PDB file of C-alpha atoms in Angstrom:
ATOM      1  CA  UNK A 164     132.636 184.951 218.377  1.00 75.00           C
ATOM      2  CA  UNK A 165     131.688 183.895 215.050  1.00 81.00           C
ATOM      3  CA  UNK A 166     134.834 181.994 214.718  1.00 83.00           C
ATOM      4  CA  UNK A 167     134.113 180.268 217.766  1.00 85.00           C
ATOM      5  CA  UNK A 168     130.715 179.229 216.643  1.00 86.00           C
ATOM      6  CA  UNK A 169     132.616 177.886 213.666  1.00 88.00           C
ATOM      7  CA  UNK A 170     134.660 175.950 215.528  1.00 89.00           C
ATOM      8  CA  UNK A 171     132.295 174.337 217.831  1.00 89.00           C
ATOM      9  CA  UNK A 172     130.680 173.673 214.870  1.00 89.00           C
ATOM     10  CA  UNK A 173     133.351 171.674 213.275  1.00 89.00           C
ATOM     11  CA  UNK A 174     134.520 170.114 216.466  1.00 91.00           C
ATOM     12  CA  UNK A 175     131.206 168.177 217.163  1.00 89.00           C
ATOM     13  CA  UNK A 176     130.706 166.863 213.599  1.00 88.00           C
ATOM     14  CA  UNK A 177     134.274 165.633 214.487  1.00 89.00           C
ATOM     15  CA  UNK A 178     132.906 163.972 217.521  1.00 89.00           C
ATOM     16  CA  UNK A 179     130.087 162.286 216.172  1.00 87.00           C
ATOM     17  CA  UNK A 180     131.774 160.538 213.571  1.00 86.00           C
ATOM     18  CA  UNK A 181     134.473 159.759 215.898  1.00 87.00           C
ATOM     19  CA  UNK A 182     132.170 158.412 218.176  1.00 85.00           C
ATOM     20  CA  UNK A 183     130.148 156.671 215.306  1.00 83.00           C
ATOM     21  CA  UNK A 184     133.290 154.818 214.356  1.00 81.00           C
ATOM     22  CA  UNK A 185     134.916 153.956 217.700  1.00 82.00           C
ATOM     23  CA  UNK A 186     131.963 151.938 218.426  1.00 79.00           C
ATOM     24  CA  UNK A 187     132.286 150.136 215.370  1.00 76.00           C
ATOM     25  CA  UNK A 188     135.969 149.701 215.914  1.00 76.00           C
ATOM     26  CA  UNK A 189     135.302 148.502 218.801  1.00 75.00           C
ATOM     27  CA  UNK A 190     132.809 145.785 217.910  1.00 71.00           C
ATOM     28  CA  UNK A 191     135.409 144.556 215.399  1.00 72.00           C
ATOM     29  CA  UNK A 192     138.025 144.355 217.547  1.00 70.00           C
ATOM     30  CA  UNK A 193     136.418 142.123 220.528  1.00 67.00           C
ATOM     31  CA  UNK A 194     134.718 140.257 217.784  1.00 66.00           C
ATOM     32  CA  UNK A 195     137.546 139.161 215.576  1.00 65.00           C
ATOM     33  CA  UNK A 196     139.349 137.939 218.594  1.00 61.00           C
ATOM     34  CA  UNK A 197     138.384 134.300 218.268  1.00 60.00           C
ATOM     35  CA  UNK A 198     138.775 134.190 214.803  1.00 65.00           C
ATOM     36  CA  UNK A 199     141.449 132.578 212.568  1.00 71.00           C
ATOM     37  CA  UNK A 200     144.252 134.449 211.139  1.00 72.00           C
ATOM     38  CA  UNK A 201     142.927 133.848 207.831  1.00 73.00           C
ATOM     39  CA  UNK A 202     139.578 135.412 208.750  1.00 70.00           C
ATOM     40  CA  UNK A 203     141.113 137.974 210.645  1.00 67.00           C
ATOM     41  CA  UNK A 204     142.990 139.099 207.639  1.00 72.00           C
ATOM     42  CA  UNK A 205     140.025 138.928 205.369  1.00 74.00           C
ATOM     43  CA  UNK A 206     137.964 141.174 206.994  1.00 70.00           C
ATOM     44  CA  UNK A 207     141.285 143.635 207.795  1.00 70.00           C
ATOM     45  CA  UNK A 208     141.345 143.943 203.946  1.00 71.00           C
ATOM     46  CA  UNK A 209     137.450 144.735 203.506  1.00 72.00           C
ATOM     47  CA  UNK A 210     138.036 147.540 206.061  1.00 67.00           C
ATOM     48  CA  UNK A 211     140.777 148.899 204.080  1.00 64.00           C
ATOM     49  CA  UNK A 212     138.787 149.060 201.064  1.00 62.00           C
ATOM     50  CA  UNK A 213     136.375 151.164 202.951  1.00 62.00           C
ATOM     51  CA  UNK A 214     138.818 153.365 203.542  1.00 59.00           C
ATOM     52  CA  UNK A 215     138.597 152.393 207.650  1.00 64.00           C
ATOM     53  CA  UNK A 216     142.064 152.275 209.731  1.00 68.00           C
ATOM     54  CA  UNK A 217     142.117 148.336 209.998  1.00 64.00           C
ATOM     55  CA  UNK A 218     144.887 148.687 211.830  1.00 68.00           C
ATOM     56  CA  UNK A 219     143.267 150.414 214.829  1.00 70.00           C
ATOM     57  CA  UNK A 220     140.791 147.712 214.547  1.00 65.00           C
ATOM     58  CA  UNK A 221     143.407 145.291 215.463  1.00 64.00           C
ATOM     59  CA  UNK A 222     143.881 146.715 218.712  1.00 64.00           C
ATOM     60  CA  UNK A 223     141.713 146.812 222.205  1.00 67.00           C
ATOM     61  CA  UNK A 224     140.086 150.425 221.364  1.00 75.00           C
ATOM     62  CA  UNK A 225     141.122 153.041 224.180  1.00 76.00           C
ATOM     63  CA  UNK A 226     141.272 156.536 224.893  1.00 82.00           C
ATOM     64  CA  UNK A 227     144.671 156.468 222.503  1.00 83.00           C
ATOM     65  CA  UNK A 228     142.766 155.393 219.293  1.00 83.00           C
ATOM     66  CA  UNK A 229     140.105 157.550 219.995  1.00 85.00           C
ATOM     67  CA  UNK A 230     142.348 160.717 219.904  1.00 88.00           C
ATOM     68  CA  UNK A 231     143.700 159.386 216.497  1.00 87.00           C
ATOM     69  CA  UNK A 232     140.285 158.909 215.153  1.00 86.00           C
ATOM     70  CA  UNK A 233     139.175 162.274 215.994  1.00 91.00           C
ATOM     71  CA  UNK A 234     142.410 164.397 214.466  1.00 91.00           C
ATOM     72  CA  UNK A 235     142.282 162.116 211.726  1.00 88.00           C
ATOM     73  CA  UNK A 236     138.259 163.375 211.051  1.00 89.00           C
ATOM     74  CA  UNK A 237     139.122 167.135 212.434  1.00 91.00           C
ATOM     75  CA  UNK A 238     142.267 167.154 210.604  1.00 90.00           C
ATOM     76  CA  UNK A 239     145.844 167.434 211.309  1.00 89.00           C
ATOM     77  CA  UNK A 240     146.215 171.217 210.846  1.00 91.00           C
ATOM     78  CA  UNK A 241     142.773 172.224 211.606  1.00 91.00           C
ATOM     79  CA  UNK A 242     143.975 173.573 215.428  1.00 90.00           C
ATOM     80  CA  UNK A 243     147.234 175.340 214.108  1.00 89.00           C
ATOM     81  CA  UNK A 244     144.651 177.123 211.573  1.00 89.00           C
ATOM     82  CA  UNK A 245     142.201 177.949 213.699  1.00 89.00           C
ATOM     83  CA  UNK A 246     144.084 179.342 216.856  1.00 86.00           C
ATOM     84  CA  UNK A 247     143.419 176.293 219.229  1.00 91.00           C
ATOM     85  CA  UNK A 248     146.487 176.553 222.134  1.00 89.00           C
ATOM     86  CA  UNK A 249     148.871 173.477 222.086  1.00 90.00           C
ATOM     87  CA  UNK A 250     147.674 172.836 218.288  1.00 91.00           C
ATOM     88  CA  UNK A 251     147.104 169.136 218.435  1.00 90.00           C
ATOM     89  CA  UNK A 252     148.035 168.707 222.153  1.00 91.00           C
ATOM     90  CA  UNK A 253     145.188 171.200 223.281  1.00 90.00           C
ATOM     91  CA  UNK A 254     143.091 168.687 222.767  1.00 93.00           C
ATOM     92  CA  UNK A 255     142.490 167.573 226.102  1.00 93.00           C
ATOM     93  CA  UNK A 256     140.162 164.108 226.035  1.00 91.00           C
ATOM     94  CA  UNK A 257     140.210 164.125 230.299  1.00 91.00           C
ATOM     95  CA  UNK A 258     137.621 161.959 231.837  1.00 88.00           C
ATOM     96  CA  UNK A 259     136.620 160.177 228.925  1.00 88.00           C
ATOM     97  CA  UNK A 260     135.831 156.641 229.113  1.00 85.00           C
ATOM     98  CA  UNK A 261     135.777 153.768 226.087  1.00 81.00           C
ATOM     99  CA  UNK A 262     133.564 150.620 227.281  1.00 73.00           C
ATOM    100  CA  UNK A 263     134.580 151.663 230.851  1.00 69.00           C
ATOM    101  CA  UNK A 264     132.695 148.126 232.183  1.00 60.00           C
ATOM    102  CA  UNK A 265     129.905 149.702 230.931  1.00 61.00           C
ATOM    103  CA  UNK A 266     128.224 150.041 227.253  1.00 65.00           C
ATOM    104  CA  UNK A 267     128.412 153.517 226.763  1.00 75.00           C
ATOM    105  CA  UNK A 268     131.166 155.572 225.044  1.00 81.00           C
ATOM    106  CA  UNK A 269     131.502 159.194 226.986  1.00 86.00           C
ATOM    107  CA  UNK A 270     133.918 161.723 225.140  1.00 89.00           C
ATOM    108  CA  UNK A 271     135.078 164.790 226.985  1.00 91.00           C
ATOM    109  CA  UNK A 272     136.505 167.411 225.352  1.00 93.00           C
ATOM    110  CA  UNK A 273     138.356 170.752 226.613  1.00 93.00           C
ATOM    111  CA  UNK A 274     140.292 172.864 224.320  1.00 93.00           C
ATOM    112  CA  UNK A 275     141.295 176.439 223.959  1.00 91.00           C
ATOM    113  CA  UNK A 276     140.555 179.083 221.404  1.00 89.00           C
ATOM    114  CA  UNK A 277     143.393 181.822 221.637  1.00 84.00           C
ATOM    115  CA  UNK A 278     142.851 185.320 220.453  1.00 78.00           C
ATOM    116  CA  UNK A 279     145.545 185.948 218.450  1.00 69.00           C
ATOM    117  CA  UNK A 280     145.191 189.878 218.499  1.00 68.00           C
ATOM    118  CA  UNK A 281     144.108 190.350 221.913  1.00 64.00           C
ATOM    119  CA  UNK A 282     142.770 193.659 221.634  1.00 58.00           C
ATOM    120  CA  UNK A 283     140.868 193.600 224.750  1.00 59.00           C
ATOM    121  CA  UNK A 284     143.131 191.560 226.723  1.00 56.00           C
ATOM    122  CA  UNK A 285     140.910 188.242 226.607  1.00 60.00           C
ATOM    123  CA  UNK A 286     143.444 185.763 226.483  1.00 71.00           C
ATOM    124  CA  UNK A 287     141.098 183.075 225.015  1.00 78.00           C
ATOM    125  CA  UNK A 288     138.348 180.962 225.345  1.00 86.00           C
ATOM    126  CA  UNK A 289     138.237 177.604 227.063  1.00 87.00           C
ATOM    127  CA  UNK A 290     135.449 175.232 225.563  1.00 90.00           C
ATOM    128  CA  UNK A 291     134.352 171.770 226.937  1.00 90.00           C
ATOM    129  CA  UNK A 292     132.022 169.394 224.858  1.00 91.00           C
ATOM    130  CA  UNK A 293     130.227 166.235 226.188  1.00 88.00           C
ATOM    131  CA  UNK A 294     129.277 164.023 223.694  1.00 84.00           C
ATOM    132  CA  UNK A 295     127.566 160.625 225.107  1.00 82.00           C
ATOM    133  CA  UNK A 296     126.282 156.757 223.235  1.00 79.00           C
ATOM    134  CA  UNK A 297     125.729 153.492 223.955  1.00 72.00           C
ATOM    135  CA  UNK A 298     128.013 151.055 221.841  1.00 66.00           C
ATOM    136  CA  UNK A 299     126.993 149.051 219.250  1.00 63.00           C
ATOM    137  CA  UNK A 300     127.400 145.689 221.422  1.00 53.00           C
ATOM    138  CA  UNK A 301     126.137 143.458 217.844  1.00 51.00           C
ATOM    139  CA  UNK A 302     124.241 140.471 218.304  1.00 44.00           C
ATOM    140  CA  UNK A 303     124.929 136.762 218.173  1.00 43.00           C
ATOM    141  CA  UNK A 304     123.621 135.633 215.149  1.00 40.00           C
ATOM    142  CA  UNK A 305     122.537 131.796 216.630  1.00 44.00           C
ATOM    143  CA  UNK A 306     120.761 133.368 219.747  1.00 41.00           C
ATOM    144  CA  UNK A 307     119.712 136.765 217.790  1.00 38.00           C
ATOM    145  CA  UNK A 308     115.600 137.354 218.830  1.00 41.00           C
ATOM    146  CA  UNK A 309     113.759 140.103 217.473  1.00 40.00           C
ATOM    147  CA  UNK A 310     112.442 142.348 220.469  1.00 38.00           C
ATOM    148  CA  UNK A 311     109.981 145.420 220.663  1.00 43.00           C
ATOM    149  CA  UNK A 312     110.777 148.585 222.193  1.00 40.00           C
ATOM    150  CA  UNK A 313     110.164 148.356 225.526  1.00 46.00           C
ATOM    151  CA  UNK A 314     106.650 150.565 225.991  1.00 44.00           C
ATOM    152  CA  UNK A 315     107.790 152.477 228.188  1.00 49.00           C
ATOM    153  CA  UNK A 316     110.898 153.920 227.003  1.00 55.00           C
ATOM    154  CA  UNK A 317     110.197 157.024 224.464  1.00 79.00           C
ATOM    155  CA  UNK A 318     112.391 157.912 221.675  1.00 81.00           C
ATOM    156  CA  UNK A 319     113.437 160.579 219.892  1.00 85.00           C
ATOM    157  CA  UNK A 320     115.440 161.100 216.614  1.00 82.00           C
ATOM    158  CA  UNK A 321     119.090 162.685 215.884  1.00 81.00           C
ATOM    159  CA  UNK A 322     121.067 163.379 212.951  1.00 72.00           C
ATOM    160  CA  UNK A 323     124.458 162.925 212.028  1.00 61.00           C
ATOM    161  CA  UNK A 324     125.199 166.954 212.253  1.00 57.00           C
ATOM    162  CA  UNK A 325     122.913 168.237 214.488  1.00 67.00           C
ATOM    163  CA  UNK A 326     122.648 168.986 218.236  1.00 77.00           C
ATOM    164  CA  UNK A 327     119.438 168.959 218.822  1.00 84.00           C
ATOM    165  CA  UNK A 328     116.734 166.199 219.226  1.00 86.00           C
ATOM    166  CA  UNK A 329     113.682 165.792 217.647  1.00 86.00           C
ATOM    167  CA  UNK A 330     110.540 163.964 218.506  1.00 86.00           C
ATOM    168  CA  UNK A 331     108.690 164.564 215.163  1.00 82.00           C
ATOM    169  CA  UNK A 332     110.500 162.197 212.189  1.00 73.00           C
ATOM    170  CA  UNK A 333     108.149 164.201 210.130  1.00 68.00           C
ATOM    171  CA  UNK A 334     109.977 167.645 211.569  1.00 73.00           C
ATOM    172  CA  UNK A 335     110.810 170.012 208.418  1.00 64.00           C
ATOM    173  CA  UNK A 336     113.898 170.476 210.611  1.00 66.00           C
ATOM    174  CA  UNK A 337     115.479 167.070 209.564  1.00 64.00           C
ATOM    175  CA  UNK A 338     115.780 168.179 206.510  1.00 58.00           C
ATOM    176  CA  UNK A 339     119.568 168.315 204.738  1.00 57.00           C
ATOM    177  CA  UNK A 340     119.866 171.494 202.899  1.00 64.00           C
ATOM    178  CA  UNK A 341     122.079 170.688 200.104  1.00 73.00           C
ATOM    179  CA  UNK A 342     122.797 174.074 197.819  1.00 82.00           C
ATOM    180  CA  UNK A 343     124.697 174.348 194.647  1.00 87.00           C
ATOM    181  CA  UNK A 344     126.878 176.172 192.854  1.00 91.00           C
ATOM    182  CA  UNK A 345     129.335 176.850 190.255  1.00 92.00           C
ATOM    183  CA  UNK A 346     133.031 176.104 190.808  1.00 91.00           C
ATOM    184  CA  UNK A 347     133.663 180.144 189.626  1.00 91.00           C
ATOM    185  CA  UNK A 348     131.653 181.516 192.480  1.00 91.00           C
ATOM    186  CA  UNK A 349     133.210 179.551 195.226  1.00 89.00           C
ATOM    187  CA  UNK A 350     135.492 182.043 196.380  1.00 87.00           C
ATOM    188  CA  UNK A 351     132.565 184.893 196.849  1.00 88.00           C
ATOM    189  CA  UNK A 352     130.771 181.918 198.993  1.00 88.00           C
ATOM    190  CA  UNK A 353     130.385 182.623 203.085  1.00 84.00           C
ATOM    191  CA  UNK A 354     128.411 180.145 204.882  1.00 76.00           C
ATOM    192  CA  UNK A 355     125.814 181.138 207.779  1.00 70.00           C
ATOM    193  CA  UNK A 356     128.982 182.118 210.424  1.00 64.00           C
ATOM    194  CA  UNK A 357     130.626 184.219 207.804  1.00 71.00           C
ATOM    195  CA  UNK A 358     133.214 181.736 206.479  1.00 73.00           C
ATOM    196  CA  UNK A 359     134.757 180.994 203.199  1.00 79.00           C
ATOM    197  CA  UNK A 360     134.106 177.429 201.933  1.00 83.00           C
ATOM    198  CA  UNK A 361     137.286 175.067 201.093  1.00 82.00           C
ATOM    199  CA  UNK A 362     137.267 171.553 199.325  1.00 84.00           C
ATOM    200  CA  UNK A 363     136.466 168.712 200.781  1.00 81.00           C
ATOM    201  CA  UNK A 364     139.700 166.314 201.457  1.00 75.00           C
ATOM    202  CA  UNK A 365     136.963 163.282 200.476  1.00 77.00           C
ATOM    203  CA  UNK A 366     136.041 164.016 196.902  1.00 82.00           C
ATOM    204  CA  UNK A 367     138.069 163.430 194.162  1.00 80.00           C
ATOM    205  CA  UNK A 368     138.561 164.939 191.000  1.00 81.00           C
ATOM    206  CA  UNK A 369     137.144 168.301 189.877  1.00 84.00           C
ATOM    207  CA  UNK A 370     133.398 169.692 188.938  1.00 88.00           C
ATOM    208  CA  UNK A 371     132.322 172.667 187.463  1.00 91.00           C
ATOM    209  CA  UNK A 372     128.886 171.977 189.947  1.00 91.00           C
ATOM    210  CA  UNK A 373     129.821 172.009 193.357  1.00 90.00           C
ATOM    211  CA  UNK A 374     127.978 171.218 196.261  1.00 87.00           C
ATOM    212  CA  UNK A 375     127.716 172.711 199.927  1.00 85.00           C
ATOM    213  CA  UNK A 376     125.777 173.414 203.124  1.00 77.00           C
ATOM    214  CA  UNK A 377     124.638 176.896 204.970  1.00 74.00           C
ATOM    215  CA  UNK A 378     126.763 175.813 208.146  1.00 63.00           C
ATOM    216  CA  UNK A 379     129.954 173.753 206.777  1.00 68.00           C
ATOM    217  CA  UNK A 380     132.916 175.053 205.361  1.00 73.00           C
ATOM    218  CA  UNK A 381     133.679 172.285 203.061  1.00 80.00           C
ATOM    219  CA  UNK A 382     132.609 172.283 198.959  1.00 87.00           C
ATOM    220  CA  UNK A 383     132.278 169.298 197.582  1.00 87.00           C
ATOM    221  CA  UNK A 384     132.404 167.848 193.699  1.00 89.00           C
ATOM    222  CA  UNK A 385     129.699 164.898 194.071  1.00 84.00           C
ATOM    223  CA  UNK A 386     126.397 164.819 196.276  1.00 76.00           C
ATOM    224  CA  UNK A 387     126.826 161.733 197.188  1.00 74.00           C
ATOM    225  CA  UNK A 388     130.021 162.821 198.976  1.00 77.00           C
ATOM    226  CA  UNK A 389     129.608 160.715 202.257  1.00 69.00           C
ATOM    227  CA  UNK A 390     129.978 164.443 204.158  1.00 67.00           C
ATOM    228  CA  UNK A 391     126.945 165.402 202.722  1.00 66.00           C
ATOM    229  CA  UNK A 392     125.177 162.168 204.235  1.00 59.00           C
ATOM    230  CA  UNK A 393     122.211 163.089 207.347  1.00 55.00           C
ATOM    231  CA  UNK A 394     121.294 159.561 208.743  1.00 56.00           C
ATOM    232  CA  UNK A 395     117.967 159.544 210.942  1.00 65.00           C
ATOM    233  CA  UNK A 396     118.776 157.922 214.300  1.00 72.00           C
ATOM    234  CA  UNK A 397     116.411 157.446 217.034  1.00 75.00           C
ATOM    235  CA  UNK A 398     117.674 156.900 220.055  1.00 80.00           C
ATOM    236  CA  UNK A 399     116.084 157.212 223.634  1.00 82.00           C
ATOM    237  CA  UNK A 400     114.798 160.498 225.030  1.00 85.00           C
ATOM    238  CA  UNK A 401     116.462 160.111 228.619  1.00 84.00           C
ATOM    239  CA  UNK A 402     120.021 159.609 226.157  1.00 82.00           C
ATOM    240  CA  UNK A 403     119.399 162.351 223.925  1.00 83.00           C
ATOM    241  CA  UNK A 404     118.833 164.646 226.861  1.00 86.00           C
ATOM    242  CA  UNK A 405     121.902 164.176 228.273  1.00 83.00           C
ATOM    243  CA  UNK A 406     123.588 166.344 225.642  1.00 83.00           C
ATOM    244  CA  UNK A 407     121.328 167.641 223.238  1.00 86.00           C
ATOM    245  CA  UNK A 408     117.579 169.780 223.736  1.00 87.00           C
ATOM    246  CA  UNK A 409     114.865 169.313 221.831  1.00 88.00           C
ATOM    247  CA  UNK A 410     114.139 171.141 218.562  1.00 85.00           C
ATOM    248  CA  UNK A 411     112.070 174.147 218.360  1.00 82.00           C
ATOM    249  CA  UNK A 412     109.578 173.342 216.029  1.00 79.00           C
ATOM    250  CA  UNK A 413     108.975 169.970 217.610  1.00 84.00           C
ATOM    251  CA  UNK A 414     108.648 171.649 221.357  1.00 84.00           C
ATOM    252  CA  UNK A 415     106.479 174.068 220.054  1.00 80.00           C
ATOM    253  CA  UNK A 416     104.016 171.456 218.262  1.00 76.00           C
ATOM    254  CA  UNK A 417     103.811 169.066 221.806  1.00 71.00           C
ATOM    255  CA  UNK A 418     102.579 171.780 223.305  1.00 60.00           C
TER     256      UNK A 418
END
């Protein structure tokens, strides 16, 4: 079970910054339509230096490219390593829907955790996660007005790792705990669901510092390792409920 948790762990962080990026892709791509090849082009290359797949921007976003976002961020051998049935293929993205004539992104995700000892004759452990945003739909820059939050909508913030909402931006709770370490006790290190810690594929070079969190499973040689980033979103509370609940601490001080 504590592999599971792992897992489930991993798998969301996945979907957010899937998610986070498919609207962006998105964006791009309807945007750059009316463009000249020359612009076009120009801004394919700044994406590439950012390290973001241009070439995915290049193309109507769909279901497809959202599958290749998210086991490009999971990676390519994380569901042969970590028992999920099919590997890559048990991935299983049915019912999602990208810009569906609507602005929202909705991501559903079933996969399979095997047991690969079967002691007790459980064969496994299906999983489904429901992760759900509105797109970034941009603005046009000649008709752009500044506008308030409607008054009657409330809002609520999220970070980039968590999975539950807050309605205190003060909470203690949205809080990043970064720890460190040396590089010589990395092996000895088990984070909070009891597993060891490997590098991160994002940071180069070496560091006899490294730098990790109670719940990941990735070291890292810099803290400004974009990983290691916790943006403050707020978002509306009717959203937010659809697939998170609140925070403890915050429930507990609204009474």
């Amino acid at each position: 079970m504590l592999h599971v948790l792992m897992v489930r762990t991993q798998v969301n962080n996945a979907l957010y910054n899937t998610v986070r990026k498919i609207n962006r892709y998105a964006y791009i791509s309807e945007s750059v339509q009316e463009l000249s090849d020359e612009d076009k082009n120009d801004i394919f290359n700044s994406l590439k230096k950012s390290e973001d797949d241009a070439g995915i921007c290049r193309k109507v976003i769909t279901n497809v490219e959202l599958v290749t976002v998210f086991i490009d961020e999971i990676g390519g051998s994380y569901a042969k390593d970590n028992y999920i049935t099919g590997g890559n293929a048990g991935w299983v993205f049915a019912g999602t829907k990208v810009l569906d004539n609507s602005s929202t992104i909705e991501v559903k995700l079933t996969y399979r955790i095997y047991n690969p000892f079967n002691i007790f004759g459980k064969q496994g452990i299906y999983i489904q996660e429901h992760c759900l945003t509105d797109a970034w739909l941009g603005e046009d820059r000649n008709t752009y007005v500044p506008s308030e939050y409607n008054k009657g909508d409330m809002y609520v913030y999220v970070t980039e790792n968590g999975q539950v909402f807050h309605t205190d931006i003060d909470c203690t709770y949205l809080l990043h705990q970064i720890r460190t370490a040396s590089i010589n006790d990395v092996s000895q290190l088990r984070n909070d669901a009891g597993a060891k810690y490997y590098k991160c594929s994002k940071c180069d070079g070496n560091s006899d510092t490294i730098y990790y969190t109670p719940y990941g499973r990735r070291y890292h040689t810099t803290s400004t390792c974009e990983v290691l980033q916790r943006n403050v979103t707020s978002i509306k509370r009717e959203i937010a409920e659809k697939t998170m609940r609140c925070c403890i601490k915050c429930a507990e001080n609204n009474g």
